[in-house]
Amino acid sequence: MTPSPWLFPGGQPGRPISTGQLTQRLNQLGIRPNQARSTALFQLATEIPAAILARTLGIHTDVAIAWQRLSAGDWATYAAEVSQRPIRTDQHPASNT
């Protein structure tokens, strides 16, 4: 058998496994990809402001706000942490000219 460049090779030579096939195999093993994704996103929503979450993930701000409300996230902790970070001297503030 020749090595494949794909992490999850499919049945056809030179092609990866389809997302449906991979999901089916993971489900057979008791792994729920959608559930894991949702869990990770909700955890992230508890840790950062909705605006940053939206920009980072490329989602609408309203969706990020909804996730925060559902996950009971409060970005005050994030703001407190950011305010305690040391100021980097190698970065120059943008000029207002």
PDB file of C-alpha atoms in Angstrom, residues 6-78:
ATOM      1  CA  TRP A   6      -4.078  12.708   3.339  1.00  0.00           C
ATOM      2  CA  LEU A   7      -4.538  12.371   7.097  1.00  0.00           C
ATOM      3  CA  PHE A   8      -7.806  10.530   6.399  1.00  0.00           C
ATOM      4  CA  PRO A   9      -7.476   8.861   2.988  1.00  0.00           C
ATOM      5  CA  GLY A  10     -10.682   7.973   1.193  1.00  0.00           C
ATOM      6  CA  GLY A  11     -11.655   4.937  -0.824  1.00  0.00           C
ATOM      7  CA  GLN A  12     -10.544   6.501  -4.096  1.00  0.00           C
ATOM      8  CA  PRO A  13      -6.789   6.830  -4.637  1.00  0.00           C
ATOM      9  CA  GLY A  14      -5.555  10.382  -4.143  1.00  0.00           C
ATOM     10  CA  ARG A  15      -8.777  11.556  -2.479  1.00  0.00           C
ATOM     11  CA  PRO A  16      -9.487  12.257   1.187  1.00  0.00           C
ATOM     12  CA  ILE A  17     -12.391  10.763   3.092  1.00  0.00           C
ATOM     13  CA  SER A  18     -15.575  12.833   2.828  1.00  0.00           C
ATOM     14  CA  THR A  19     -16.812  14.851   5.785  1.00  0.00           C
ATOM     15  CA  GLY A  20     -19.903  12.658   5.938  1.00  0.00           C
ATOM     16  CA  GLN A  21     -17.840   9.477   6.097  1.00  0.00           C
ATOM     17  CA  LEU A  22     -15.554  10.920   8.749  1.00  0.00           C
ATOM     18  CA  THR A  23     -18.516  12.073  10.842  1.00  0.00           C
ATOM     19  CA  GLN A  24     -20.099   8.629  10.538  1.00  0.00           C
ATOM     20  CA  ARG A  25     -16.905   6.904  11.670  1.00  0.00           C
ATOM     21  CA  LEU A  26     -16.452   9.277  14.603  1.00  0.00           C
ATOM     22  CA  ASN A  27     -20.092   8.794  15.646  1.00  0.00           C
ATOM     23  CA  GLN A  28     -19.573   5.018  15.591  1.00  0.00           C
ATOM     24  CA  LEU A  29     -16.750   5.559  18.078  1.00  0.00           C
ATOM     25  CA  GLY A  30     -18.989   7.698  20.278  1.00  0.00           C
ATOM     26  CA  ILE A  31     -17.279  10.950  19.279  1.00  0.00           C
ATOM     27  CA  ARG A  32     -19.702  13.751  18.444  1.00  0.00           C
ATOM     28  CA  PRO A  33     -17.817  16.422  16.434  1.00  0.00           C
ATOM     29  CA  ASN A  34     -20.664  18.956  16.487  1.00  0.00           C
ATOM     30  CA  GLN A  35     -21.049  18.630  20.237  1.00  0.00           C
ATOM     31  CA  ALA A  36     -17.300  19.087  20.762  1.00  0.00           C
ATOM     32  CA  ARG A  37     -17.302  22.152  18.498  1.00  0.00           C
ATOM     33  CA  SER A  38     -20.236  23.716  20.328  1.00  0.00           C
ATOM     34  CA  THR A  39     -18.616  23.055  23.691  1.00  0.00           C
ATOM     35  CA  ALA A  40     -15.382  24.717  22.578  1.00  0.00           C
ATOM     36  CA  LEU A  41     -17.227  27.737  21.158  1.00  0.00           C
ATOM     37  CA  PHE A  42     -19.331  28.217  24.276  1.00  0.00           C
ATOM     38  CA  GLN A  43     -16.218  28.015  26.454  1.00  0.00           C
ATOM     39  CA  LEU A  44     -14.545  30.623  24.276  1.00  0.00           C
ATOM     40  CA  ALA A  45     -17.651  32.815  24.542  1.00  0.00           C
ATOM     41  CA  THR A  46     -17.240  32.863  28.329  1.00  0.00           C
ATOM     42  CA  GLU A  47     -13.688  34.144  28.058  1.00  0.00           C
ATOM     43  CA  ILE A  48     -13.631  36.976  25.497  1.00  0.00           C
ATOM     44  CA  PRO A  49     -15.913  39.851  24.482  1.00  0.00           C
ATOM     45  CA  ALA A  50     -18.528  39.167  21.819  1.00  0.00           C
ATOM     46  CA  ALA A  51     -16.966  41.647  19.388  1.00  0.00           C
ATOM     47  CA  ILE A  52     -13.607  39.881  19.503  1.00  0.00           C
ATOM     48  CA  LEU A  53     -15.266  36.460  19.279  1.00  0.00           C
ATOM     49  CA  ALA A  54     -17.223  37.568  16.213  1.00  0.00           C
ATOM     50  CA  ARG A  55     -14.203  39.056  14.481  1.00  0.00           C
ATOM     51  CA  THR A  56     -11.982  36.058  15.283  1.00  0.00           C
ATOM     52  CA  LEU A  57     -14.468  33.449  14.083  1.00  0.00           C
ATOM     53  CA  GLY A  58     -15.960  35.471  11.236  1.00  0.00           C
ATOM     54  CA  ILE A  59     -19.469  35.377  12.655  1.00  0.00           C
ATOM     55  CA  HIS A  60     -22.020  38.143  13.144  1.00  0.00           C
ATOM     56  CA  THR A  61     -21.772  40.055  16.409  1.00  0.00           C
ATOM     57  CA  ASP A  62     -25.398  39.187  17.242  1.00  0.00           C
ATOM     58  CA  VAL A  63     -24.526  35.475  17.075  1.00  0.00           C
ATOM     59  CA  ALA A  64     -21.523  35.983  19.348  1.00  0.00           C
ATOM     60  CA  ILE A  65     -23.699  37.910  21.819  1.00  0.00           C
ATOM     61  CA  ALA A  66     -26.257  35.093  21.801  1.00  0.00           C
ATOM     62  CA  TRP A  67     -23.513  32.545  22.501  1.00  0.00           C
ATOM     63  CA  GLN A  68     -22.273  34.674  25.384  1.00  0.00           C
ATOM     64  CA  ARG A  69     -25.736  34.913  26.885  1.00  0.00           C
ATOM     65  CA  LEU A  70     -26.292  31.173  26.538  1.00  0.00           C
ATOM     66  CA  SER A  71     -22.925  30.379  28.076  1.00  0.00           C
ATOM     67  CA  ALA A  72     -23.363  33.005  30.821  1.00  0.00           C
ATOM     68  CA  GLY A  73     -20.112  34.598  29.728  1.00  0.00           C
ATOM     69  CA  ASP A  74     -18.995  37.852  31.221  1.00  0.00           C
ATOM     70  CA  TRP A  75     -16.158  39.612  29.467  1.00  0.00           C
ATOM     71  CA  ALA A  76     -15.284  41.676  32.524  1.00  0.00           C
ATOM     72  CA  THR A  77     -12.768  38.996  33.502  1.00  0.00           C
ATOM     73  CA  TYR A  78     -11.142  39.321  30.087  1.00  0.00           C
TER      74      TYR A  78
END
